[in-house]
Short mmCIF file of C-alpha atoms in Angstrom, two decimals:
data_model
loop_
_atom_site.label_atom_id
_atom_site.label_comp_id
_atom_site.label_asym_id
_atom_site.label_seq_id
_atom_site.Cartn_x
_atom_site.Cartn_y
_atom_site.Cartn_z
CA MET O 1 267.26 230.65 228.72
CA ILE O 2 269.01 227.28 228.51
CA GLN O 3 269.09 225.39 231.79
CA THR O 4 272.52 224.41 233.09
CA ASP O 5 271.28 221.00 234.24
CA MET O 6 269.61 220.23 230.89
CA PRO O 7 270.66 216.86 229.43
CA GLU O 8 273.02 217.15 226.45
CA ILE O 9 270.54 215.48 224.09
CA VAL O 10 267.94 218.10 225.00
CA LYS O 11 270.43 220.93 224.44
CA LYS O 12 271.19 219.59 220.97
CA VAL O 13 267.52 219.24 220.04
CA ARG O 14 266.87 222.74 221.40
CA GLU O 15 269.63 224.15 219.19
CA LEU O 16 268.36 222.24 216.14
CA VAL O 17 264.77 223.39 216.50
CA GLN O 18 265.76 226.97 217.25
CA SER O 19 267.99 227.04 214.14
CA ARG O 20 265.04 225.97 211.96
CA TRP O 21 262.45 228.34 213.48
CA THR O 22 261.35 231.09 211.12
CA LEU O 23 257.98 232.03 212.61
CA GLY O 24 257.12 234.51 215.35
CA SER O 25 257.64 234.44 219.09
CA LEU O 26 254.28 233.04 220.22
CA HIS O 27 255.54 229.48 219.80
CA GLY O 28 259.29 230.13 219.71
CA ILE O 29 262.21 229.57 222.04
CA ASN O 30 260.82 231.52 225.01
CA HIS O 31 257.68 229.37 224.97
CA TRP O 32 259.70 226.17 224.61
CA ASP O 33 261.98 227.11 227.51
CA ARG O 34 258.95 227.79 229.72
CA VAL O 35 257.39 224.46 228.66
CA TYR O 36 260.67 222.82 229.67
CA GLY O 37 260.49 224.55 233.07
CA TYR O 38 256.86 223.61 233.64
CA GLY O 39 257.69 220.06 232.61
CA GLN O 40 260.38 219.87 235.28
CA GLN O 41 257.80 220.95 237.88
CA LEU O 42 255.41 218.22 236.72
CA LEU O 43 257.82 215.30 237.13
CA THR O 44 256.73 212.41 239.34
CA PRO O 45 258.20 208.92 239.72
CA ASP O 46 255.81 207.71 236.97
CA VAL O 47 256.87 210.35 234.42
CA HIS O 48 259.76 209.85 231.98
CA PRO O 49 261.76 213.09 232.44
CA LEU O 50 263.63 212.90 229.13
CA VAL O 51 260.37 212.62 227.18
CA VAL O 52 258.93 215.69 228.90
CA ALA O 53 262.15 217.64 228.29
CA LEU O 54 262.33 216.72 224.60
CA PHE O 55 258.62 217.42 224.13
CA ALA O 56 259.22 221.03 225.18
CA TYR O 57 261.36 221.61 222.11
CA LEU O 58 259.75 219.29 219.59
CA HIS O 59 256.00 219.74 220.04
CA ASP O 60 255.80 222.99 218.01
CA SER O 61 258.79 222.31 215.76
CA CYS O 62 256.76 221.74 212.58
CA ARG O 63 254.36 224.64 212.73
CA GLU O 64 253.62 226.27 209.40
CA VAL O 65 252.13 229.36 211.05
CA ASP O 66 252.59 230.89 214.48
CA GLY O 67 248.80 230.96 214.98
CA MET O 68 246.18 228.23 214.49
CA ASP O 69 247.79 225.15 212.96
CA PHE O 70 246.07 222.00 214.23
CA GLU O 71 248.24 219.61 212.21
CA HIS O 72 251.56 220.76 213.66
CA GLY O 73 251.60 218.01 216.27
CA PRO O 74 251.20 215.13 213.80
CA ARG O 75 253.79 216.79 211.53
CA ALA O 76 256.25 216.98 214.44
CA ALA O 77 255.66 213.31 215.26
CA GLU O 78 256.32 212.39 211.65
CA TRP O 79 259.45 214.58 211.46
CA MET O 80 260.85 212.86 214.55
CA GLU O 81 261.23 209.68 212.49
CA SER O 82 263.97 211.47 210.54
CA LEU O 83 265.73 212.29 213.84
CA ARG O 84 265.53 208.75 215.24
CA ASP O 85 268.99 207.66 214.05
CA THR O 86 270.69 210.98 214.81
CA TYR O 87 269.43 213.39 217.46
CA LEU O 88 267.11 210.85 219.11
CA LYS O 89 269.25 207.73 218.79
CA GLU O 90 270.06 207.60 222.52
CA ILE O 91 266.48 207.37 223.75
CA SER O 92 264.70 204.08 224.29
CA ASP O 93 262.03 202.84 221.91
CA GLU O 94 259.46 203.31 224.69
CA ASP O 95 260.48 206.94 225.22
CA PHE O 96 260.50 207.57 221.48
CA HIS O 97 256.95 206.20 221.20
CA LEU O 98 255.74 208.31 224.16
CA LEU O 99 257.37 211.43 222.71
CA LYS O 100 255.77 210.92 219.32
CA GLU O 101 252.35 210.29 220.88
CA ALA O 102 252.60 213.37 223.10
CA CYS O 103 253.51 215.56 220.12
CA ARG O 104 250.91 213.99 217.84
CA LEU O 105 248.04 214.35 220.32
CA HIS O 106 248.82 217.55 222.22
CA THR O 107 246.37 219.77 220.33
CA GLU O 108 243.46 217.34 220.14
CA VAL O 109 243.40 215.28 223.35
CA GLU O 110 242.94 216.66 226.85
CA LYS O 111 244.11 213.61 228.82
CA THR O 112 245.37 210.12 227.96
CA GLY O 113 245.85 208.55 231.38
CA ASN O 114 249.54 208.06 230.62
CA PRO O 115 251.47 210.08 233.23
CA THR O 116 254.27 211.05 230.85
CA ILE O 117 252.07 212.14 227.97
CA ASP O 118 249.73 214.00 230.31
CA ALA O 119 252.69 215.83 231.89
CA CYS O 120 253.74 216.91 228.39
CA PHE O 121 250.23 218.22 227.70
CA ASP O 122 250.13 220.19 230.96
CA ALA O 123 253.64 221.61 230.50
CA ASP O 124 252.44 223.19 227.24
CA ARG O 125 249.03 224.27 228.55
CA LEU O 126 250.43 225.94 231.64
CA ASP O 127 252.02 228.43 229.24
CA LEU O 128 248.76 229.43 227.57
CA TRP O 129 248.87 232.71 229.49
CA ARG O 130 251.34 234.02 226.88
CA ALA O 131 248.39 234.05 224.44
CA ASP O 132 246.09 235.75 226.98
CA ILE O 133 244.43 232.44 227.89
CA VAL O 134 244.28 231.61 231.58
CA PRO O 135 244.88 227.87 232.03
CA ASP O 136 241.79 226.23 233.51
CA PRO O 137 242.83 223.80 236.27
CA GLU O 138 239.84 221.60 235.43
CA ARG O 139 241.11 221.13 231.86
CA LEU O 140 244.60 220.06 232.87
CA ALA O 141 245.53 216.39 232.87
CA THR O 142 247.66 216.02 236.00
CA GLU O 143 247.14 216.82 239.66
CA LYS O 144 250.39 218.78 239.77
CA GLY O 145 249.32 220.76 236.70
CA LYS O 146 245.98 221.57 238.31
CA GLN O 147 247.75 222.75 241.47
CA ILE O 148 250.18 224.94 239.52
CA ALA O 149 247.35 226.51 237.52
CA ALA O 150 245.23 227.11 240.61
CA ASN O 151 248.12 228.78 242.44
CA THR O 152 249.54 230.98 239.68
CA ASP O 153 248.82 234.69 239.39
CA TYR O 154 248.15 234.77 235.64
CA GLU O 155 247.16 238.43 235.61
CA GLU O 156 250.65 239.32 236.73
CA LEU O 157 252.26 236.92 234.22
CA MET O 158 250.13 238.18 231.34
CA GLY O 159 251.39 241.66 232.03
CA PHE O 160 254.87 240.38 231.16
CA ALA O 161 254.00 238.12 228.20
CA PRO O 162 256.52 238.15 225.34
#
């Protein structure tokens, strides 16, 4: 469900990615909307909110399969270059770099030490329950992410997974 307070740039990217999606629901719009929601919960003064919001919709955008596809993050980072002068023209160079790094690394790195990138990682990982994987607080990158994971009833959520 699209958030009413979502920035216009994020709404446009959400629509673009959803219009291109041809795979299943495991990594589709419901997942991306939940990643957006988790990302909003993970914001701190050190985290770039627009990067976390855009990550929600771009990190899985170049999957070739809805299952194991370890190169989808680097493909998404590469594809974002084609969006730089259109959909992503309003974001700063710093935010663009952070967004690309978060997408590129999200399947292979657990923690970078960068608050924005780590919030992106945790926003995605907090939604692992949809694939019957309980997020391990010790494997999350942020303190807020660890707290959310430790205080979530995943058994109940997994009973309602899409």
